């Protein structure tokens, strides 16, 4: 089945053509650079950029795939969660295309899309499994009983993991987006330089809290002279990253043990973090758990993951009608 995916939930305008849920024919991602100078996404600017780029991005996805609209058998589009103005651009465009060309439409939850990035790239993974969906907007521990069957085990009570990376990078003057900058800087830094707090919350909880850690870094930095900061910038970055990674790995592995799952899977932008991948691998190995994660381009926002999830539903004859609306806080629900 040839599916056209469209994703505009935040600051990436993305479109992709995926065949049979596992073969990526094209994966076009336009990352809006207009936000860089603000150190974070400005929602109104994001909507305007989506309007400008949606047509060329979808056209590029079709061209690169070498397919015409007549060959497309389904359109999968993110309907939430995300920025409402941004979601509406992709969704309205997808609905118009579906209506005018008579192509079936399916709305996809963005978080489910991130989970499907793993099924897209590793078609042999079979649930049940535990998935950590960790991005700029979400930090969730999800038990995937089966494709389309989800149980939310925990989520962040304040900042998302990626948001903490972005904010700490700002404090350290490492640039935006902060995750990749901290990831890169940390490879040369000393992760044992300072032990920042790990918020483990209640013993049984799979929730996260990263805002205390972010504040701890900000206070630590505010007490340093310019010279000291310059000298230890990458050590602070590495020490902060280690604190985030410790909590993510610990809770992810405990979730596997609770659910008796032998597989743990990463998804979302932060899943691209090298130290996280390395530490999870080494801890999981001790317990004989299998670890999977998508390649970095499929960790961050993209439309191939949305098309892959779309194929799952469309091939089971599920459809959305044209009344489908954007839902900024859409929960991850089961089929
Ligand atoms: O999944 P994504 O593209 O967008 C959302 O759905 O939010 O994730 C973007 C987030 C940003 O906060 C970015 O700083 C973070 O993922 N990120 C990383 C890395 N690459 C992206 N965080 C840590 N290490 C990375 N290598
Ligand atoms: Zn995302």
GROMACS .gro file of C-alpha atoms and ligand atoms in nm:
model
  362
    1UNK     CA    1   0.000   0.000   0.000
    2UNK     CA    2   0.138   0.345  -0.095
    3UNK     CA    3   0.077   0.600   0.182
    4UNK     CA    4   0.145   0.973   0.179
    5UNK     CA    5   0.234   1.099   0.528
    6UNK     CA    6   0.198   1.460   0.640
    7UNK     CA    7   0.331   1.596   0.971
    8UNK     CA    8   0.311   1.959   1.089
    9UNK     CA    9   0.261   1.933   1.465
   10UNK     CA   10   0.547   2.163   1.568
   11UNK     CA   11   0.830   2.327   1.375
   12UNK     CA   12   0.896   2.066   1.106
   13UNK     CA   13   0.697   2.062   0.783
   14UNK     CA   14   0.732   1.701   0.673
   15UNK     CA   15   0.595   1.470   0.407
   16UNK     CA   16   0.687   1.118   0.308
   17UNK     CA   17   0.579   0.831   0.087
   18UNK     CA   18   0.602   0.487   0.248
   19UNK     CA   19   0.521   0.156   0.083
   20UNK     CA   20   0.369  -0.129   0.285
   21UNK     CA   21   0.458   0.037   0.615
   22UNK     CA   22   0.827  -0.045   0.586
   23UNK     CA   23   0.980   0.089   0.264
   24UNK     CA   24   1.056   0.463   0.272
   25UNK     CA   25   1.038   0.599  -0.083
   26UNK     CA   26   1.089   0.959   0.029
   27UNK     CA   27   1.121   1.142   0.360
   28UNK     CA   28   1.125   1.520   0.324
   29UNK     CA   29   1.167   1.726   0.643
   30UNK     CA   30   1.186   2.103   0.636
   31UNK     CA   31   1.306   2.221   0.978
   32UNK     CA   32   1.202   2.581   1.029
   33UNK     CA   33   1.508   2.788   1.110
   34UNK     CA   34   1.310   3.104   1.191
   35UNK     CA   35   1.289   2.994   1.559
   36UNK     CA   36   1.663   2.958   1.620
   37UNK     CA   37   1.717   3.318   1.717
   38UNK     CA   38   1.444   3.293   1.984
   39UNK     CA   39   1.586   2.976   2.142
   40UNK     CA   40   1.247   2.801   2.115
   41UNK     CA   41   0.948   2.755   1.887
   42UNK     CA   42   0.727   3.062   1.833
   43UNK     CA   43   0.384   2.912   1.754
   44UNK     CA   44   0.253   3.189   1.527
   45UNK     CA   45   0.571   3.191   1.320
   46UNK     CA   46   0.552   2.812   1.295
   47UNK     CA   47   0.199   2.827   1.145
   48UNK     CA   48   0.305   3.085   0.887
   49UNK     CA   49   0.607   2.879   0.786
   50UNK     CA   50   0.389   2.567   0.747
   51UNK     CA   51   0.157   2.759   0.514
   52UNK     CA   52   0.452   2.862   0.300
   53UNK     CA   53   0.616   2.520   0.287
   54UNK     CA   54   0.337   2.260   0.288
   55UNK     CA   55   0.284   2.254  -0.091
   56UNK     CA   56   0.655   2.238  -0.193
   57UNK     CA   57   0.729   1.981   0.079
   58UNK     CA   58   0.446   1.745  -0.025
   59UNK     CA   59   0.536   1.792  -0.390
   60UNK     CA   60   0.900   1.710  -0.313
   61UNK     CA   61   0.795   1.396  -0.125
   62UNK     CA   62   0.595   1.273  -0.426
   63UNK     CA   63   0.870   1.368  -0.674
   64UNK     CA   64   1.147   1.203  -0.475
   65UNK     CA   65   0.938   0.889  -0.442
   66UNK     CA   66   0.870   0.897  -0.815
   67UNK     CA   67   0.496   0.852  -0.765
   68UNK     CA   68   0.198   1.060  -0.868
   69UNK     CA   69  -0.104   1.144  -0.652
   70UNK     CA   70  -0.310   0.897  -0.858
   71UNK     CA   71  -0.098   0.614  -0.717
   72UNK     CA   72  -0.139   0.719  -0.353
   73UNK     CA   73  -0.379   0.483  -0.173
   74UNK     CA   74  -0.408   0.665   0.158
   75UNK     CA   75  -0.317   0.990   0.331
   76UNK     CA   76  -0.199   0.979   0.693
   77UNK     CA   77  -0.182   1.306   0.881
   78UNK     CA   78  -0.097   1.409   1.237
   79UNK     CA   79  -0.408   1.547   1.412
   80UNK     CA   80  -0.250   1.595   1.759
   81UNK     CA   81  -0.094   1.647   2.003
   82UNK     CA   82   0.092   1.961   1.900
   83UNK     CA   83   0.054   2.332   1.834
   84UNK     CA   84  -0.302   2.389   1.717
   85UNK     CA   85  -0.214   2.641   1.444
   86UNK     CA   86   0.057   2.415   1.307
   87UNK     CA   87  -0.158   2.101   1.320
   88UNK     CA   88  -0.438   2.279   1.134
   89UNK     CA   89  -0.218   2.352   0.832
   90UNK     CA   90  -0.119   1.990   0.769
   91UNK     CA   91  -0.464   1.860   0.859
   92UNK     CA   92  -0.655   2.105   0.637
   93UNK     CA   93  -0.419   2.034   0.349
   94UNK     CA   94  -0.458   1.656   0.393
   95UNK     CA   95  -0.837   1.682   0.412
   96UNK     CA   96  -0.851   1.896   0.098
   97UNK     CA   97  -0.631   1.648  -0.088
   98UNK     CA   98  -0.836   1.354   0.036
   99UNK     CA   99  -1.167   1.520  -0.063
  100UNK     CA  100  -1.057   1.646  -0.404
  101UNK     CA  101  -0.883   1.322  -0.507
  102UNK     CA  102  -1.107   1.073  -0.328
  103UNK     CA  103  -0.813   0.925  -0.134
  104UNK     CA  104  -0.889   0.768   0.208
  105UNK     CA  105  -0.772   0.976   0.505
  106UNK     CA  106  -0.650   0.865   0.847
  107UNK     CA  107  -0.562   1.094   1.138
  108UNK     CA  108  -0.263   0.978   1.341
  109UNK     CA  109  -0.163   1.059   1.698
  110UNK     CA  110   0.187   1.208   1.691
  111UNK     CA  111   0.308   0.996   1.985
  112UNK     CA  112   0.185   0.680   1.816
  113UNK     CA  113   0.374   0.797   1.507
  114UNK     CA  114   0.697   0.814   1.708
  115UNK     CA  115   0.637   0.457   1.833
  116UNK     CA  116   0.578   0.340   1.473
  117UNK     CA  117   0.918   0.478   1.367
  118UNK     CA  118   1.051   0.162   1.530
  119UNK     CA  119   0.813  -0.074   1.346
  120UNK     CA  120   0.897   0.107   1.022
  121UNK     CA  121   1.268   0.054   1.060
  122UNK     CA  122   1.268  -0.280   1.240
  123UNK     CA  123   0.969  -0.468   1.093
  124UNK     CA  124   1.064  -0.777   1.294
  125UNK     CA  125   1.003  -0.620   1.637
  126UNK     CA  126   0.689  -0.764   1.781
  127UNK     CA  127   0.506  -0.630   2.086
  128UNK     CA  128   0.458  -0.659   2.379
  129UNK     CA  129   0.728  -0.407   2.463
  130UNK     CA  130   0.798  -0.095   2.665
  131UNK     CA  131   0.857   0.226   2.472
  132UNK     CA  132   1.005   0.549   2.607
  133UNK     CA  133   0.868   0.831   2.392
  134UNK     CA  134   1.100   1.119   2.472
  135UNK     CA  135   1.094   1.439   2.271
  136UNK     CA  136   1.068   1.816   2.299
  137UNK     CA  137   0.701   1.792   2.388
  138UNK     CA  138   0.666   1.452   2.558
  139UNK     CA  139   0.830   1.216   2.802
  140UNK     CA  140   0.616   0.909   2.838
  141UNK     CA  141   0.659   0.547   2.935
  142UNK     CA  142   0.421   0.342   2.722
  143UNK     CA  143   0.346  -0.027   2.747
  144UNK     CA  144   0.273  -0.143   2.393
  145UNK     CA  145   0.067  -0.461   2.439
  146UNK     CA  146   0.025  -0.477   2.061
  147UNK     CA  147   0.033  -0.234   1.770
  148UNK     CA  148  -0.254   0.005   1.842
  149UNK     CA  149  -0.287  -0.115   2.205
  150UNK     CA  150  -0.125   0.120   2.453
  151UNK     CA  151  -0.108   0.169   2.827
  152UNK     CA  152   0.039   0.493   2.955
  153UNK     CA  153   0.257   0.396   3.251
  154UNK     CA  154   0.409   0.734   3.324
  155UNK     CA  155   0.471   1.080   3.190
  156UNK     CA  156   0.644   1.403   3.280
  157UNK     CA  157   0.493   1.619   3.551
  158UNK     CA  158   0.662   1.933   3.419
  159UNK     CA  159   0.923   1.972   3.144
  160UNK     CA  160   0.969   1.713   2.873
  161UNK     CA  161   1.319   1.561   2.848
  162UNK     CA  162   1.396   1.743   2.521
  163UNK     CA  163   1.263   2.068   2.665
  164UNK     CA  164   1.510   2.032   2.955
  165UNK     CA  165   1.792   1.974   2.703
  166UNK     CA  166   1.685   2.287   2.511
  167UNK     CA  167   1.658   2.505   2.822
  168UNK     CA  168   1.989   2.390   2.972
  169UNK     CA  169   2.163   2.445   2.637
  170UNK     CA  170   2.031   2.801   2.646
  171UNK     CA  171   2.174   2.853   2.998
  172UNK     CA  172   2.507   2.713   2.877
  173UNK     CA  173   2.499   2.915   2.555
  174UNK     CA  174   2.529   2.604   2.343
  175UNK     CA  175   2.268   2.703   2.084
  176UNK     CA  176   1.930   2.567   1.969
  177UNK     CA  177   1.806   2.296   1.939
  178UNK     CA  178   1.982   2.210   2.261
  179UNK     CA  179   1.963   1.830   2.256
  180UNK     CA  180   2.205   1.768   1.969
  181UNK     CA  181   2.433   2.049   2.098
  182UNK     CA  182   2.455   1.897   2.448
  183UNK     CA  183   2.496   1.548   2.298
  184UNK     CA  184   2.793   1.669   2.090
  185UNK     CA  185   2.953   1.880   2.366
  186UNK     CA  186   2.919   1.598   2.619
  187UNK     CA  187   3.142   1.361   2.423
  188UNK     CA  188   3.436   1.582   2.531
  189UNK     CA  189   3.302   1.666   2.879
  190UNK     CA  190   3.339   1.498   3.219
  191UNK     CA  191   3.004   1.349   3.321
  192UNK     CA  192   3.128   1.312   3.680
  193UNK     CA  193   3.218   1.681   3.710
  194UNK     CA  194   2.909   1.754   3.923
  195UNK     CA  195   2.633   1.527   4.049
  196UNK     CA  196   2.308   1.704   3.960
  197UNK     CA  197   1.986   1.577   4.127
  198UNK     CA  198   1.798   1.277   3.985
  199UNK     CA  199   1.424   1.316   4.045
  200UNK     CA  200   1.307   0.959   4.099
  201UNK     CA  201   0.971   1.059   4.257
  202UNK     CA  202   0.771   0.790   4.442
  203UNK     CA  203   0.923   0.440   4.443
  204UNK     CA  204   0.653   0.291   4.219
  205UNK     CA  205   0.613   0.590   3.987
  206UNK     CA  206   0.705   0.592   3.621
  207UNK     CA  207   0.650   0.968   3.600
  208UNK     CA  208   0.934   1.208   3.531
  209UNK     CA  209   1.021   1.555   3.654
  210UNK     CA  210   1.300   1.747   3.486
  211UNK     CA  211   1.234   2.107   3.589
  212UNK     CA  212   1.421   2.074   3.922
  213UNK     CA  213   1.726   1.947   3.738
  214UNK     CA  214   1.703   2.234   3.490
  215UNK     CA  215   1.683   2.484   3.778
  216UNK     CA  216   1.974   2.314   3.957
  217UNK     CA  217   2.191   2.363   3.646
  218UNK     CA  218   2.080   2.727   3.614
  219UNK     CA  219   2.165   2.799   3.980
  220UNK     CA  220   2.499   2.620   3.950
  221UNK     CA  221   2.587   2.824   3.642
  222UNK     CA  222   2.475   3.153   3.800
  223UNK     CA  223   2.738   3.105   4.072
  224UNK     CA  224   3.025   3.063   3.828
  225UNK     CA  225   3.248   3.336   3.693
  226UNK     CA  226   3.259   3.378   3.318
  227UNK     CA  227   3.599   3.214   3.315
  228UNK     CA  228   3.483   2.914   3.519
  229UNK     CA  229   3.183   2.868   3.293
  230UNK     CA  230   3.401   2.880   2.986
  231UNK     CA  231   3.635   2.621   3.134
  232UNK     CA  232   3.361   2.381   3.249
  233UNK     CA  233   3.078   2.437   2.999
  234UNK     CA  234   3.110   2.092   2.841
  235UNK     CA  235   3.158   1.923   3.181
  236UNK     CA  236   2.831   2.078   3.304
  237UNK     CA  237   2.659   1.969   2.980
  238UNK     CA  238   2.785   1.612   3.026
  239UNK     CA  239   2.689   1.606   3.396
  240UNK     CA  240   2.338   1.730   3.316
  241UNK     CA  241   2.298   1.476   3.035
  242UNK     CA  242   2.409   1.195   3.267
  243UNK     CA  243   2.139   1.292   3.520
  244UNK     CA  244   1.865   1.278   3.250
  245UNK     CA  245   1.998   0.954   3.106
  246UNK     CA  246   2.020   0.785   3.448
  247UNK     CA  247   1.653   0.851   3.523
  248UNK     CA  248   1.530   0.753   3.174
  249UNK     CA  249   1.724   0.426   3.174
  250UNK     CA  250   1.628   0.337   3.530
  251UNK     CA  251   1.254   0.395   3.481
  252UNK     CA  252   1.249   0.230   3.138
  253UNK     CA  253   1.412  -0.085   3.269
  254UNK     CA  254   1.190  -0.095   3.577
  255UNK     CA  255   0.885  -0.064   3.350
  256UNK     CA  256   1.008  -0.368   3.154
  257UNK     CA  257   1.048  -0.565   3.473
  258UNK     CA  258   0.702  -0.468   3.596
  259UNK     CA  259   0.544  -0.577   3.266
  260UNK     CA  260   0.766  -0.877   3.218
  261UNK     CA  261   0.870  -0.739   2.883
  262UNK     CA  262   1.197  -0.847   2.726
  263UNK     CA  263   1.209  -0.552   2.484
  264UNK     CA  264   1.269  -0.184   2.541
  265UNK     CA  265   1.233   0.066   2.262
  266UNK     CA  266   1.322   0.436   2.233
  267UNK     CA  267   1.133   0.694   2.026
  268UNK     CA  268   1.124   1.073   1.982
  269UNK     CA  269   1.398   1.332   1.934
  270UNK     CA  270   1.584   1.250   2.257
  271UNK     CA  271   1.605   0.884   2.146
  272UNK     CA  272   1.884   1.003   1.916
  273UNK     CA  273   2.103   1.083   2.219
  274UNK     CA  274   2.423   0.882   2.201
  275UNK     CA  275   2.486   0.850   2.575
  276UNK     CA  276   2.126   0.737   2.632
  277UNK     CA  277   2.156   0.468   2.365
  278UNK     CA  278   2.490   0.351   2.503
  279UNK     CA  279   2.382   0.341   2.868
  280UNK     CA  280   2.050   0.172   2.790
  281UNK     CA  281   2.230  -0.093   2.586
  282UNK     CA  282   2.479  -0.171   2.858
  283UNK     CA  283   2.217  -0.185   3.138
  284UNK     CA  284   1.971  -0.386   2.926
  285UNK     CA  285   2.240  -0.636   2.834
  286UNK     CA  286   2.287  -0.726   3.201
  287UNK     CA  287   1.919  -0.823   3.216
  288UNK     CA  288   1.907  -0.981   2.870
  289UNK     CA  289   1.659  -0.723   2.742
  290UNK     CA  290   1.654  -0.638   2.372
  291UNK     CA  291   1.695  -0.270   2.285
  292UNK     CA  292   1.570  -0.098   1.969
  293UNK     CA  293   1.570   0.261   1.847
  294UNK     CA  294   1.521   0.429   1.510
  295UNK     CA  295   1.801   0.602   1.318
  296UNK     CA  296   1.836   0.968   1.418
  297UNK     CA  297   1.633   1.100   1.120
  298UNK     CA  298   1.340   0.884   1.225
  299UNK     CA  299   1.373   0.982   1.594
  300UNK     CA  300   1.305   1.352   1.535
  301UNK     CA  301   0.977   1.464   1.378
  302UNK     CA  302   0.915   1.320   1.033
  303UNK     CA  303   0.622   1.208   0.820
  304UNK     CA  304   0.751   0.857   0.740
  305UNK     CA  305   0.655   0.746   1.092
  306UNK     CA  306   0.307   0.896   1.040
  307UNK     CA  307   0.270   0.715   0.706
  308UNK     CA  308   0.379   0.387   0.870
  309UNK     CA  309   0.116   0.421   1.143
  310UNK     CA  310  -0.135   0.522   0.873
  311UNK     CA  311  -0.068   0.205   0.678
  312UNK     CA  312  -0.141  -0.004   0.987
  313UNK     CA  313  -0.489   0.149   1.022
  314UNK     CA  314  -0.579   0.198   0.654
  315UNK     CA  315  -0.491  -0.161   0.571
  316UNK     CA  316  -0.741  -0.259   0.843
  317UNK     CA  317  -1.004  -0.041   0.675
  318UNK     CA  318  -0.996   0.230   0.941
  319UNK     CA  319  -1.064   0.581   0.811
  320UNK     CA  320  -1.114   0.933   0.945
  321UNK     CA  321  -1.388   1.151   0.804
  322UNK     CA  322  -1.357   1.513   0.699
  323UNK     CA  323  -1.487   1.629   1.039
  324UNK     CA  324  -1.151   1.528   1.189
  325UNK     CA  325  -1.021   1.823   1.389
  326UNK     CA  326  -0.683   1.921   1.533
  327UNK     CA  327  -0.652   1.815   1.898
  328UNK     CA  328  -0.363   1.997   2.072
  329UNK     CA  329  -0.363   1.769   2.380
  330UNK     CA  330  -0.470   1.444   2.212
  331UNK     CA  331  -0.402   1.155   2.449
  332UNK     CA  332  -0.248   0.832   2.320
  333UNK     CA  333  -0.548   0.603   2.296
  334UNK     CA  334  -0.589   0.245   2.186
  335UNK     CA  335  -0.755   0.141   1.861
  336LIG     O1  336   1.058   1.445   1.837
  336LIG     P1  337   1.104   1.583   1.817
  336LIG     O2  338   1.167   1.620   1.685
  336LIG     O3  339   0.989   1.688   1.838
  336LIG     C1  340   0.887   1.675   1.933
  336LIG     O4  341   0.793   1.597   1.911
  336LIG     O5  342   0.901   1.745   2.036
  336LIG     O6  343   1.206   1.615   1.936
  336LIG     C2  344   1.279   1.733   1.942
  336LIG     C3  345   1.353   1.737   2.075
  336LIG     C4  346   1.423   1.869   2.101
  336LIG     O7  347   1.395   1.909   2.233
  336LIG     C5  348   1.570   1.835   2.082
  336LIG     O8  349   1.656   1.915   2.161
  336LIG     C6  350   1.573   1.689   2.127
  336LIG     O9  351   1.453   1.634   2.077
  336LIG     N1  352   1.687   1.616   2.071
  336LIG     C7  353   1.783   1.560   2.145
  336LIG     C8  354   1.876   1.504   2.054
  336LIG     N2  355   1.831   1.526   1.927
  336LIG     C9  356   1.714   1.595   1.940
  336LIG     N3  357   1.800   1.554   2.279
  336LIG    C10  358   1.910   1.491   2.324
  336LIG     N4  359   2.004   1.437   2.244
  336LIG    C11  360   1.991   1.440   2.109
  336LIG     N5  361   2.084   1.386   2.030
  337LIG    ZN1  362   0.768   1.457   1.795
   0.00000   0.00000   0.00000
